[in-house]
Amino acid sequence: MVFTAQNFLLIGSILLFASILAGSMGYRFGVPALLLFLFVGMGFGSDGLGLQFSNYVSAQFIGTFALVVILFSGGMDTDAEEIRPIAVEGFILSTAGVVLTMLITGVFIYFLLSLFHTSALPMGVCMLLAAVMSSTDSASVFSILRSKNLHLKPLLRPLLEFESGSNDPVAFMLTAVLIQYVLSINLSVGAMIWMLVLQFVLGAIFGFILGNLAVHAINRIQLDYGALYSILILAFAVFIYAFTDVMHGNGFLAVYIAGLVIGNKTLAYKKSIKTFFDGVAWLMQIIMFLTLGLLVNAKELLGVSLISFAIALFMMFAARPLSVFLCLAPFKKMSTKGKIFISWVGLRGAVPIIFAILPHIANVPGADMIFNVVFCITIISLLLQGSTVPLCAKFLDLLSPAPPHKEFAVEIPEDIAAT
């Protein structure tokens, strides 16, 4: 097929139609919509209907932009009052929890490949593979918890959403540092730790400051059309990510914190802005999973399927639960059932696949295997964990009655004084 603008739009619209229809049908059977978006991309890809897409740089750009929107939208939808009681637990899970998951999984991968695989990888590459998968995927957690409309017992949902929204930056930083280590770039342990701390601190500071500046600007700028405020917020989100990244901070963390700040402030046209971002976040999730589905070569997944299955099961039943129980051991307010549920909602999704593109771009030895293993594990995680989250919550007796519906269909401006 000759590439033209018309063909691009035609194929793109068909992919969107197919994804939405697949997601709608999957919802009825309890299958995560994100997994079906991934399958649609694979079905139209090189091993399916024959669409050729192998540009890792473009895929990373699309994934990064999508993740910025998803994290920002997730931050806007998070109630700061709900986060406050679990802020310490969430912070420990999103930092120490990620590092522990990486270390435990990395050691397992090294010995697994040494014993049962002909192409064993060095410990550094095994740790890199583990780092790519070490975080809970924010897109998957936000999507499943909200699309299923789960009403969990207090503390669980805000803890899961806060952890998944704030731990991607830690996994990204670990991935970037380990890529430099594997490529034998001169980097001492002290320099590695300094890079991680600097990115985390700058990301948090810029996210908080620029988020507050965005609120100040939006409430004072007079626009002729209310819909433009949503576009203005989107521009702020992209700017916050890019500026923080240029300043050597972590843009993903900055954009999540900025969304959290903006979503919990009084804001002009706040309801319509949240509605806009809810729709755009879904669009970004569809595009992101479709792109990654098109990128993969399905035939190559067969060669790593058994190894991937073993790693996925180890992460589900050993690495993730062990890291959760160790991190939450000092906190008595979280029950054992709650810890088990948090362990089970350690979903892998598009974010690990996006991070798995980085070694490929950097020409890391074994990058193809890393990408294919991560892709397989994402499919396994969404199938086994993503589709059973509601059942797990019900089995552990962690569901609570739905709160009364308080939302009106008519939006009332926030600056109208109460009488």
Short mmCIF file of C-alpha atoms in Angstrom, two decimals:
data_model
loop_
_atom_site.label_atom_id
_atom_site.label_comp_id
_atom_site.label_asym_id
_atom_site.label_seq_id
_atom_site.Cartn_x
_atom_site.Cartn_y
_atom_site.Cartn_z
CA MET A 1 0.00 0.00 0.00
CA VAL A 2 1.31 3.43 -0.97
CA PHE A 3 1.57 5.71 2.06
CA THR A 4 -0.62 8.81 1.70
CA ALA A 5 -2.42 11.07 4.14
CA GLN A 6 -5.74 9.54 3.07
CA ASN A 7 -4.49 5.98 3.68
CA PHE A 8 -3.08 6.97 7.05
CA LEU A 9 -6.38 8.50 8.16
CA LEU A 10 -8.38 5.56 6.79
CA ILE A 11 -6.26 2.96 8.56
CA GLY A 12 -6.09 5.03 11.74
CA SER A 13 -9.87 5.41 11.93
CA ILE A 14 -10.38 1.68 11.30
CA LEU A 15 -7.93 0.87 14.09
CA LEU A 16 -9.78 3.18 16.48
CA PHE A 17 -13.15 1.66 15.53
CA ALA A 18 -11.79 -1.86 15.99
CA SER A 19 -10.23 -0.98 19.35
CA ILE A 20 -13.37 0.62 20.76
CA LEU A 21 -15.59 -2.26 19.60
CA ALA A 22 -13.13 -4.82 20.98
CA GLY A 23 -12.94 -2.95 24.27
CA SER A 24 -16.73 -2.81 24.50
CA MET A 25 -17.06 -6.55 23.91
CA GLY A 26 -14.19 -7.34 26.26
CA TYR A 27 -15.84 -5.38 29.08
CA ARG A 28 -18.80 -7.77 29.00
CA PHE A 29 -16.51 -10.77 29.49
CA GLY A 30 -14.23 -9.16 32.07
CA VAL A 31 -11.23 -8.86 29.74
CA PRO A 32 -9.20 -5.62 30.24
CA ALA A 33 -9.83 -3.23 27.35
CA LEU A 34 -6.14 -2.30 27.24
CA LEU A 35 -5.20 -5.89 26.46
CA LEU A 36 -7.66 -5.94 23.58
CA PHE A 37 -6.21 -2.68 22.21
CA LEU A 38 -2.85 -4.43 22.24
CA PHE A 39 -4.28 -7.44 20.40
CA VAL A 40 -5.91 -5.22 17.79
CA GLY A 41 -2.51 -3.66 17.07
CA MET A 42 -0.92 -7.09 16.79
CA GLY A 43 -3.76 -8.28 14.53
CA PHE A 44 -3.16 -5.45 12.10
CA GLY A 45 0.65 -5.71 12.38
CA SER A 46 3.29 -7.47 10.30
CA ASP A 47 2.22 -10.96 11.44
CA GLY A 48 -1.46 -10.15 11.05
CA LEU A 49 -2.94 -8.07 8.24
CA GLY A 50 0.52 -6.89 7.23
CA LEU A 51 0.85 -3.27 8.39
CA GLN A 52 4.58 -2.59 8.64
CA PHE A 53 5.71 -0.48 11.59
CA SER A 54 9.20 -0.87 13.04
CA ASN A 55 10.20 2.64 14.06
CA TYR A 56 11.21 2.38 17.74
CA VAL A 57 11.97 6.10 18.02
CA SER A 58 8.48 7.06 16.82
CA ALA A 59 6.93 4.47 19.12
CA GLN A 60 8.85 5.90 22.07
CA PHE A 61 7.70 9.43 21.21
CA ILE A 62 4.06 8.34 20.94
CA GLY A 63 4.33 6.37 24.17
CA THR A 64 5.99 9.22 26.05
CA PHE A 65 3.37 11.76 24.97
CA ALA A 66 0.57 9.34 25.82
CA LEU A 67 2.08 8.63 29.23
CA VAL A 68 2.35 12.37 29.97
CA VAL A 69 -1.38 12.80 29.31
CA ILE A 70 -2.34 9.65 31.25
CA LEU A 71 -0.24 10.55 34.30
CA PHE A 72 -1.49 14.15 34.28
CA SER A 73 -5.11 13.02 33.99
CA GLY A 74 -4.59 10.46 36.74
CA GLY A 75 -3.13 13.14 38.98
CA MET A 76 -6.07 15.47 38.30
CA ASP A 77 -8.56 12.73 39.23
CA THR A 78 -6.80 11.91 42.51
CA ASP A 79 -8.22 13.46 45.67
CA ALA A 80 -5.41 14.85 47.82
CA GLU A 81 -7.50 14.29 50.96
CA GLU A 82 -7.65 10.58 50.18
CA ILE A 83 -3.91 10.41 49.53
CA ARG A 84 -2.85 12.18 52.73
CA PRO A 85 -3.46 9.19 55.09
CA ILE A 86 -1.44 6.84 52.85
CA ALA A 87 1.18 9.24 51.49
CA VAL A 88 4.09 7.65 53.38
CA GLU A 89 3.09 4.10 52.45
CA GLY A 90 2.61 5.12 48.82
CA PHE A 91 5.96 6.87 48.69
CA ILE A 92 7.78 3.84 50.11
CA LEU A 93 6.05 1.48 47.66
CA SER A 94 6.84 3.74 44.71
CA THR A 95 10.53 4.02 45.62
CA ALA A 96 11.85 1.21 47.83
CA GLY A 97 9.19 -1.13 46.45
CA VAL A 98 10.37 -0.59 42.89
CA VAL A 99 14.03 -1.12 43.84
CA LEU A 100 13.23 -4.29 45.79
CA THR A 101 11.14 -5.67 42.91
CA MET A 102 14.00 -4.98 40.52
CA LEU A 103 16.64 -6.63 42.72
CA ILE A 104 14.59 -9.74 43.51
CA THR A 105 13.44 -10.20 39.92
CA GLY A 106 16.87 -9.44 38.45
CA VAL A 107 18.57 -12.15 40.52
CA PHE A 108 15.83 -14.65 39.58
CA ILE A 109 16.17 -13.84 35.86
CA TYR A 110 19.95 -14.27 36.01
CA PHE A 111 19.76 -17.74 37.57
CA LEU A 112 16.78 -18.76 35.44
CA LEU A 113 18.59 -17.93 32.19
CA SER A 114 21.84 -19.47 33.44
CA LEU A 115 20.13 -22.77 34.24
CA PHE A 116 17.51 -23.19 31.52
CA HIS A 117 18.39 -20.93 28.61
CA THR A 118 21.13 -21.23 26.03
CA SER A 119 21.71 -17.47 25.82
CA ALA A 120 22.33 -16.39 29.41
CA LEU A 121 22.60 -12.65 29.98
CA PRO A 122 25.07 -10.77 32.22
CA MET A 123 23.78 -9.71 35.63
CA GLY A 124 23.67 -6.06 34.53
CA VAL A 125 21.37 -6.85 31.59
CA CYS A 126 19.19 -9.04 33.83
CA MET A 127 18.86 -6.15 36.26
CA LEU A 128 18.02 -3.86 33.33
CA LEU A 129 15.26 -6.24 32.24
CA ALA A 130 13.93 -6.32 35.81
CA ALA A 131 14.11 -2.51 36.10
CA VAL A 132 12.01 -2.08 32.96
CA MET A 133 9.26 -4.18 34.59
CA SER A 134 9.68 -3.00 38.18
CA SER A 135 6.87 -0.45 38.35
CA THR A 136 3.11 -0.88 38.51
CA ASP A 137 1.67 0.42 35.25
CA SER A 138 -0.34 3.59 35.84
CA ALA A 139 -2.43 3.33 32.66
CA SER A 140 -3.51 -0.22 33.52
CA VAL A 141 -4.32 0.53 37.17
CA PHE A 142 -6.24 3.74 36.43
CA SER A 143 -8.14 2.06 33.59
CA ILE A 144 -9.11 -1.12 35.43
CA LEU A 145 -10.03 0.45 38.78
CA ARG A 146 -12.12 3.18 37.17
CA SER A 147 -13.71 1.28 34.28
CA LYS A 148 -14.77 -1.50 36.68
CA ASN A 149 -16.03 1.16 39.13
CA LEU A 150 -14.65 -0.79 42.08
CA HIS A 151 -15.56 0.55 45.49
CA LEU A 152 -12.76 -0.72 47.69
CA LYS A 153 -12.40 -0.44 51.42
CA PRO A 154 -10.74 2.78 52.67
CA LEU A 155 -7.08 3.45 51.82
CA LEU A 156 -6.74 0.76 49.14
CA ARG A 157 -7.76 2.63 45.99
CA PRO A 158 -5.91 5.88 46.75
CA LEU A 159 -2.81 3.88 47.72
CA LEU A 160 -2.88 1.87 44.48
CA GLU A 161 -3.45 4.93 42.30
CA PHE A 162 -0.84 7.02 44.10
CA GLU A 163 1.73 4.22 43.88
CA SER A 164 1.10 3.51 40.19
CA GLY A 165 1.15 7.21 39.31
CA SER A 166 4.40 7.93 41.15
CA ASN A 167 6.49 4.78 40.65
CA ASP A 168 6.92 4.94 36.86
CA PRO A 169 9.52 7.72 37.24
CA VAL A 170 11.59 5.55 39.58
CA ALA A 171 11.54 2.65 37.11
CA PHE A 172 12.46 5.05 34.30
CA MET A 173 15.42 6.41 36.27
CA LEU A 174 16.65 2.90 37.14
CA THR A 175 16.33 1.89 33.48
CA ALA A 176 18.30 4.91 32.26
CA VAL A 177 21.07 4.42 34.81
CA LEU A 178 21.40 0.69 34.11
CA ILE A 179 21.59 1.30 30.37
CA GLN A 180 24.63 3.48 31.00
CA TYR A 181 26.09 0.82 33.29
CA VAL A 182 25.58 -2.00 30.77
CA LEU A 183 27.15 0.09 28.01
CA SER A 184 30.22 0.51 30.26
CA ILE A 185 29.83 4.27 30.49
CA ASN A 186 31.94 5.50 33.39
CA LEU A 187 29.44 5.77 36.19
CA SER A 188 30.27 5.17 39.85
CA VAL A 189 27.74 3.94 42.39
CA GLY A 190 27.74 7.38 44.00
CA ALA A 191 27.05 9.03 40.65
CA MET A 192 24.19 6.60 40.00
CA ILE A 193 22.58 7.37 43.36
CA TRP A 194 23.08 11.11 42.82
CA MET A 195 21.36 10.93 39.41
CA LEU A 196 18.38 9.11 40.91
CA VAL A 197 18.03 11.53 43.83
CA LEU A 198 18.47 14.62 41.63
CA GLN A 199 15.85 13.48 39.11
CA PHE A 200 13.38 12.62 41.85
CA VAL A 201 13.85 15.85 43.82
CA LEU A 202 13.78 18.14 40.77
CA GLY A 203 10.75 16.32 39.37
CA ALA A 204 8.84 16.82 42.62
CA ILE A 205 9.86 20.48 42.97
CA PHE A 206 9.13 21.50 39.38
CA GLY A 207 5.85 19.58 39.37
CA PHE A 208 4.64 21.38 42.49
CA ILE A 209 5.84 24.86 41.48
CA LEU A 210 4.73 24.72 37.85
CA GLY A 211 1.41 23.12 38.79
CA ASN A 212 0.63 26.04 41.11
CA LEU A 213 1.79 28.54 38.46
CA ALA A 214 -0.55 26.87 35.95
CA VAL A 215 -3.51 27.28 38.32
CA HIS A 216 -2.61 30.92 38.91
CA ALA A 217 -2.34 31.62 35.17
CA ILE A 218 -5.50 29.77 34.14
CA ASN A 219 -7.67 31.50 36.74
CA ARG A 220 -6.49 34.91 35.51
CA ILE A 221 -6.38 34.46 31.75
CA GLN A 222 -9.60 35.53 30.06
CA LEU A 223 -10.40 33.38 27.03
CA ASP A 224 -13.35 33.87 24.70
CA TYR A 225 -14.21 30.17 24.56
CA GLY A 226 -14.41 27.86 27.59
CA ALA A 227 -13.13 24.90 25.57
CA LEU A 228 -9.77 26.66 25.15
CA TYR A 229 -9.03 26.25 28.85
CA SER A 230 -8.70 22.49 28.35
CA ILE A 231 -6.23 23.06 25.51
CA LEU A 232 -4.31 25.50 27.70
CA ILE A 233 -4.05 22.92 30.48
CA LEU A 234 -2.81 20.33 27.97
CA ALA A 235 -0.12 22.77 26.84
CA PHE A 236 0.90 23.28 30.48
CA ALA A 237 1.14 19.52 31.02
CA VAL A 238 3.42 19.02 28.03
CA PHE A 239 5.52 22.06 28.98
CA ILE A 240 5.94 20.84 32.57
CA TYR A 241 7.19 17.46 31.35
CA ALA A 242 9.56 18.91 28.75
CA PHE A 243 10.92 21.72 30.95
CA THR A 244 11.60 19.35 33.86
CA ASP A 245 13.33 16.90 31.54
CA VAL A 246 15.54 19.66 30.10
CA MET A 247 16.47 20.67 33.66
CA HIS A 248 17.54 17.04 34.34
CA GLY A 249 14.57 16.28 36.56
CA ASN A 250 12.08 13.48 36.02
CA GLY A 251 9.31 14.78 33.79
CA PHE A 252 6.93 11.89 34.48
CA LEU A 253 6.96 12.57 38.22
CA ALA A 254 6.63 16.32 37.61
CA VAL A 255 3.59 15.96 35.37
CA TYR A 256 1.83 13.61 37.82
CA ILE A 257 2.42 15.97 40.75
CA ALA A 258 1.33 18.95 38.63
CA GLY A 259 -1.90 17.12 37.78
CA LEU A 260 -2.41 16.37 41.46
CA VAL A 261 -1.91 20.05 42.36
CA ILE A 262 -4.17 21.36 39.58
CA GLY A 263 -6.91 18.81 40.23
CA ASN A 264 -7.16 19.78 43.89
CA LYS A 265 -7.32 23.57 43.38
CA THR A 266 -10.23 25.82 42.52
CA LEU A 267 -10.06 26.13 38.76
CA ALA A 268 -12.12 27.82 36.05
CA TYR A 269 -14.15 25.31 34.01
CA LYS A 270 -12.77 22.51 36.16
CA LYS A 271 -15.49 19.96 35.38
CA SER A 272 -15.25 20.40 31.61
CA ILE A 273 -11.43 20.23 31.82
CA LYS A 274 -11.61 16.92 33.71
CA THR A 275 -14.13 15.57 31.19
CA PHE A 276 -11.81 16.60 28.34
CA PHE A 277 -8.79 14.90 29.92
CA ASP A 278 -10.76 11.76 30.67
CA GLY A 279 -11.56 11.40 26.97
CA VAL A 280 -8.05 12.34 25.81
CA ALA A 281 -6.47 9.92 28.32
CA TRP A 282 -8.56 7.08 26.86
CA LEU A 283 -7.56 8.12 23.35
CA MET A 284 -3.90 8.13 24.38
CA GLN A 285 -4.22 4.68 25.93
CA ILE A 286 -5.77 3.31 22.73
CA ILE A 287 -3.10 4.91 20.51
CA MET A 288 -0.28 3.80 22.82
CA PHE A 289 -1.38 0.15 22.99
CA LEU A 290 -2.16 0.06 19.26
CA THR A 291 1.30 1.43 18.43
CA LEU A 292 3.04 -1.09 20.66
CA GLY A 293 0.93 -3.89 19.21
CA LEU A 294 1.94 -2.86 15.68
CA LEU A 295 5.59 -2.66 16.72
CA VAL A 296 5.95 -6.23 17.98
CA ASN A 297 6.69 -9.24 15.81
CA ALA A 298 4.31 -11.87 17.14
CA LYS A 299 6.40 -14.79 15.85
CA GLU A 300 9.37 -13.67 17.94
CA LEU A 301 7.27 -13.89 21.10
CA LEU A 302 7.02 -17.67 20.79
CA GLY A 303 10.75 -18.08 21.34
CA VAL A 304 10.63 -16.36 24.74
CA SER A 305 7.15 -17.44 25.84
CA LEU A 306 8.25 -20.06 28.41
CA ILE A 307 10.91 -17.81 29.95
CA SER A 308 8.43 -14.93 30.03
CA PHE A 309 5.77 -17.08 31.69
CA ALA A 310 8.21 -18.18 34.39
CA ILE A 311 9.30 -14.59 35.09
CA ALA A 312 5.70 -13.35 35.09
CA LEU A 313 4.62 -15.98 37.63
CA PHE A 314 7.64 -15.24 39.81
CA MET A 315 6.83 -11.53 39.82
CA MET A 316 3.15 -12.16 40.60
CA PHE A 317 3.64 -14.66 43.41
CA ALA A 318 7.09 -13.84 44.81
CA ALA A 319 8.81 -10.56 43.86
CA ARG A 320 5.81 -8.23 44.04
CA PRO A 321 4.26 -9.73 47.23
CA LEU A 322 7.64 -9.85 48.97
CA SER A 323 8.40 -6.20 48.16
CA VAL A 324 4.88 -5.10 49.22
CA PHE A 325 4.95 -6.98 52.53
CA LEU A 326 8.46 -5.72 53.34
CA CYS A 327 7.61 -2.11 52.50
CA LEU A 328 4.31 -2.13 54.41
CA ALA A 329 5.55 -4.18 57.40
CA PRO A 330 5.92 -1.10 59.68
CA PHE A 331 2.34 0.06 58.97
CA LYS A 332 -0.26 -1.77 61.06
CA LYS A 333 -3.29 0.00 59.56
CA MET A 334 -2.97 -2.06 56.38
CA SER A 335 -4.46 -5.55 56.82
CA THR A 336 -2.91 -8.75 55.47
CA LYS A 337 -5.79 -9.05 52.99
CA GLY A 338 -5.12 -5.50 51.85
CA LYS A 339 -1.44 -6.28 51.29
CA ILE A 340 -2.35 -9.38 49.28
CA PHE A 341 -4.68 -7.31 47.10
CA ILE A 342 -2.06 -4.59 46.59
CA SER A 343 0.39 -7.33 45.58
CA TRP A 344 -2.06 -8.72 43.02
CA VAL A 345 -2.70 -5.30 41.45
CA GLY A 346 0.98 -4.98 40.51
CA LEU A 347 -0.04 -4.81 36.85
CA ARG A 348 2.37 -4.57 33.93
CA GLY A 349 1.18 -2.63 30.91
CA ALA A 350 2.28 -0.21 28.23
CA VAL A 351 4.81 1.64 30.39
CA PRO A 352 7.23 -1.33 30.72
CA ILE A 353 7.01 -1.84 26.95
CA ILE A 354 7.83 1.84 26.37
CA PHE A 355 10.78 1.55 28.76
CA ALA A 356 11.85 -1.64 26.94
CA ILE A 357 12.25 0.44 23.78
CA LEU A 358 15.05 2.45 25.45
CA PRO A 359 17.63 -0.39 25.43
CA HIS A 360 16.77 -0.99 21.78
CA ILE A 361 17.45 2.64 20.86
CA ALA A 362 20.69 2.57 22.89
CA ASN A 363 21.83 -0.67 21.15
CA VAL A 364 22.14 -2.58 24.41
CA PRO A 365 23.17 -6.23 23.88
CA GLY A 366 20.08 -8.45 24.22
CA ALA A 367 17.68 -5.55 23.58
CA ASP A 368 15.47 -7.64 21.28
CA MET A 369 15.06 -10.30 23.93
CA ILE A 370 14.30 -7.66 26.58
CA PHE A 371 11.57 -6.12 24.42
CA ASN A 372 9.94 -9.46 23.56
CA VAL A 373 10.07 -10.76 27.14
CA VAL A 374 8.52 -7.55 28.50
CA PHE A 375 5.81 -7.67 25.83
CA CYS A 376 4.95 -11.28 26.73
CA ILE A 377 4.89 -10.51 30.45
CA THR A 378 2.55 -7.56 29.85
CA ILE A 379 0.09 -9.82 28.03
CA ILE A 380 0.29 -12.46 30.79
CA SER A 381 -0.13 -9.84 33.54
CA LEU A 382 -3.17 -8.22 31.94
CA LEU A 383 -4.73 -11.63 31.25
CA LEU A 384 -4.16 -13.19 34.68
CA GLN A 385 -4.13 -10.17 36.97
CA GLY A 386 -6.05 -7.50 35.09
CA SER A 387 -9.07 -9.69 34.40
CA THR A 388 -9.27 -10.98 38.00
CA VAL A 389 -8.91 -7.75 40.00
CA PRO A 390 -12.67 -7.54 40.81
CA LEU A 391 -12.78 -11.25 41.72
CA CYS A 392 -9.72 -10.87 43.94
CA ALA A 393 -11.29 -7.90 45.78
CA LYS A 394 -14.52 -9.86 46.27
CA PHE A 395 -12.71 -13.01 47.40
CA LEU A 396 -10.69 -11.05 49.98
CA ASP A 397 -13.84 -9.21 51.13
CA LEU A 398 -12.36 -5.81 50.32
CA LEU A 399 -15.36 -4.31 48.51
CA SER A 400 -17.42 -1.62 50.20
CA PRO A 401 -20.93 -0.30 49.37
CA ALA A 402 -21.09 2.24 46.57
CA PRO A 403 -21.40 5.82 47.87
CA PRO A 404 -24.52 7.78 46.92
CA HIS A 405 -24.27 9.46 43.52
CA LYS A 406 -23.86 13.20 44.11
CA GLU A 407 -22.91 14.52 40.69
CA PHE A 408 -25.32 16.80 38.82
CA ALA A 409 -25.60 16.76 35.05
CA VAL A 410 -25.44 20.56 35.00
CA GLU A 411 -22.13 22.25 35.74
CA ILE A 412 -22.20 25.11 38.26
CA PRO A 413 -19.32 27.62 38.10
CA GLU A 414 -17.08 27.33 41.17
CA ASP A 415 -16.84 31.10 41.70
CA ILE A 416 -20.58 31.53 42.44
CA ALA A 417 -20.93 32.48 46.06
CA ALA A 418 -23.16 30.30 48.26
CA THR A 419 -26.09 32.03 49.96
#
